[in-house]
Short mmCIF file of C-alpha atoms in Angstrom, two decimals:
data_model
loop_
_atom_site.label_atom_id
_atom_site.label_comp_id
_atom_site.label_asym_id
_atom_site.label_seq_id
_atom_site.Cartn_x
_atom_site.Cartn_y
_atom_site.Cartn_z
CA MET A 1 50.53 -43.16 65.87
CA ASP A 2 48.39 -44.12 68.84
CA ILE A 3 45.63 -46.76 68.70
CA GLN A 4 43.36 -46.93 71.75
CA VAL A 5 40.96 -49.86 72.03
CA CYS A 6 38.10 -49.68 74.52
CA VAL A 7 37.97 -52.71 76.83
CA GLY A 8 35.04 -51.49 78.93
CA SER A 9 32.12 -53.82 79.55
CA ALA A 10 30.04 -52.94 76.46
CA CYS A 11 33.01 -53.21 74.10
CA HIS A 12 34.28 -56.31 75.89
CA LEU A 13 31.02 -58.05 75.02
CA ARG A 14 31.54 -57.05 71.37
CA GLY A 15 35.03 -58.58 71.14
CA SER A 16 37.36 -55.79 72.22
CA TYR A 17 40.12 -58.16 73.34
CA LYS A 18 40.10 -59.85 69.92
CA VAL A 19 40.32 -56.40 68.29
CA LEU A 20 43.15 -55.38 70.63
CA GLU A 21 45.10 -58.57 69.94
CA ALA A 22 44.51 -58.24 66.18
CA PHE A 23 45.83 -54.65 66.14
CA GLN A 24 48.89 -55.71 68.15
CA SER A 25 49.54 -58.61 65.80
CA LEU A 26 49.11 -56.46 62.68
CA VAL A 27 51.53 -53.86 64.05
CA GLU A 28 54.14 -56.59 64.60
CA GLN A 29 53.53 -58.25 61.22
CA ASN A 30 54.00 -54.92 59.44
CA ASP A 31 57.14 -54.06 61.45
CA LEU A 32 55.55 -50.91 62.89
CA THR A 33 56.27 -51.47 66.59
CA ASP A 34 58.48 -48.38 66.70
CA LYS A 35 55.81 -46.21 65.03
CA VAL A 36 52.46 -47.46 66.34
CA ASN A 37 51.41 -47.78 69.98
CA VAL A 38 48.39 -50.02 70.67
CA ARG A 39 46.87 -49.83 74.14
CA PRO A 40 43.67 -50.70 75.96
CA VAL A 41 41.55 -47.96 77.54
CA LEU A 42 38.50 -48.27 79.78
CA CYS A 43 36.01 -46.13 77.90
CA LEU A 44 35.90 -43.88 74.87
CA GLY A 45 32.32 -42.74 75.54
CA ARG A 46 30.71 -44.37 72.50
CA CYS A 47 29.11 -47.40 74.13
CA GLY A 48 25.89 -47.37 72.09
CA GLU A 49 27.40 -47.71 68.61
CA GLY A 50 27.24 -51.49 68.36
CA SER A 51 30.93 -52.20 67.68
CA VAL A 52 34.17 -51.88 69.59
CA SER A 53 35.15 -48.25 70.07
CA VAL A 54 38.64 -47.46 68.83
CA LYS A 55 40.50 -44.18 68.57
CA ILE A 56 43.28 -43.94 66.00
CA ASP A 57 45.16 -40.76 66.82
CA ASP A 58 42.25 -38.28 66.98
CA GLN A 59 39.75 -40.21 64.86
CA ASP A 60 36.97 -42.33 66.40
CA VAL A 61 36.29 -45.62 64.62
CA SER A 62 33.88 -48.50 65.20
CA VAL A 63 35.68 -51.80 64.72
CA SER A 64 34.64 -55.42 64.88
CA PRO A 65 36.87 -58.49 65.03
CA GLU A 66 35.83 -59.14 61.42
CA ASN A 67 36.88 -55.75 59.98
CA VAL A 68 39.96 -54.93 62.06
CA ALA A 69 42.36 -55.90 59.26
CA ASN A 70 40.57 -53.60 56.80
CA VAL A 71 40.57 -50.72 59.28
CA PHE A 72 44.28 -51.26 59.91
CA LYS A 73 45.04 -51.28 56.20
CA GLU A 74 42.97 -48.14 55.50
CA MET A 75 43.88 -46.05 58.53
CA VAL A 76 47.33 -47.18 59.65
CA VAL A 77 49.37 -48.65 56.80
CA GLY A 78 50.69 -45.80 54.69
CA HIS A 79 49.86 -43.18 57.32
CA VAL A 80 52.82 -43.76 59.62
#
C-alpha cells in the first residue's frame, strides 16, 4: 500500500508534516513497515479542499492532523 501526503505550500499550512509524521508513526506502531510506504509528494492537485491532500493507493482523501488516526484505521488497517 502506498500513502502519499502532499507537502506543498497550501497543505503545509494545514499541517501536512504533522499528518506525514502521524502516518509514519502509525505504520510503525502497527508493524506495517514492510506493507505500507508513506512518502511526501509536492502536489496532488487538490489545493482548495481545506485539508491536507492524501492519496492512499488510488483513493484521494482529505486529512487533518486531528483525524489522521481515524483515516488510518478505516483505510489502512485491515486492508493490507
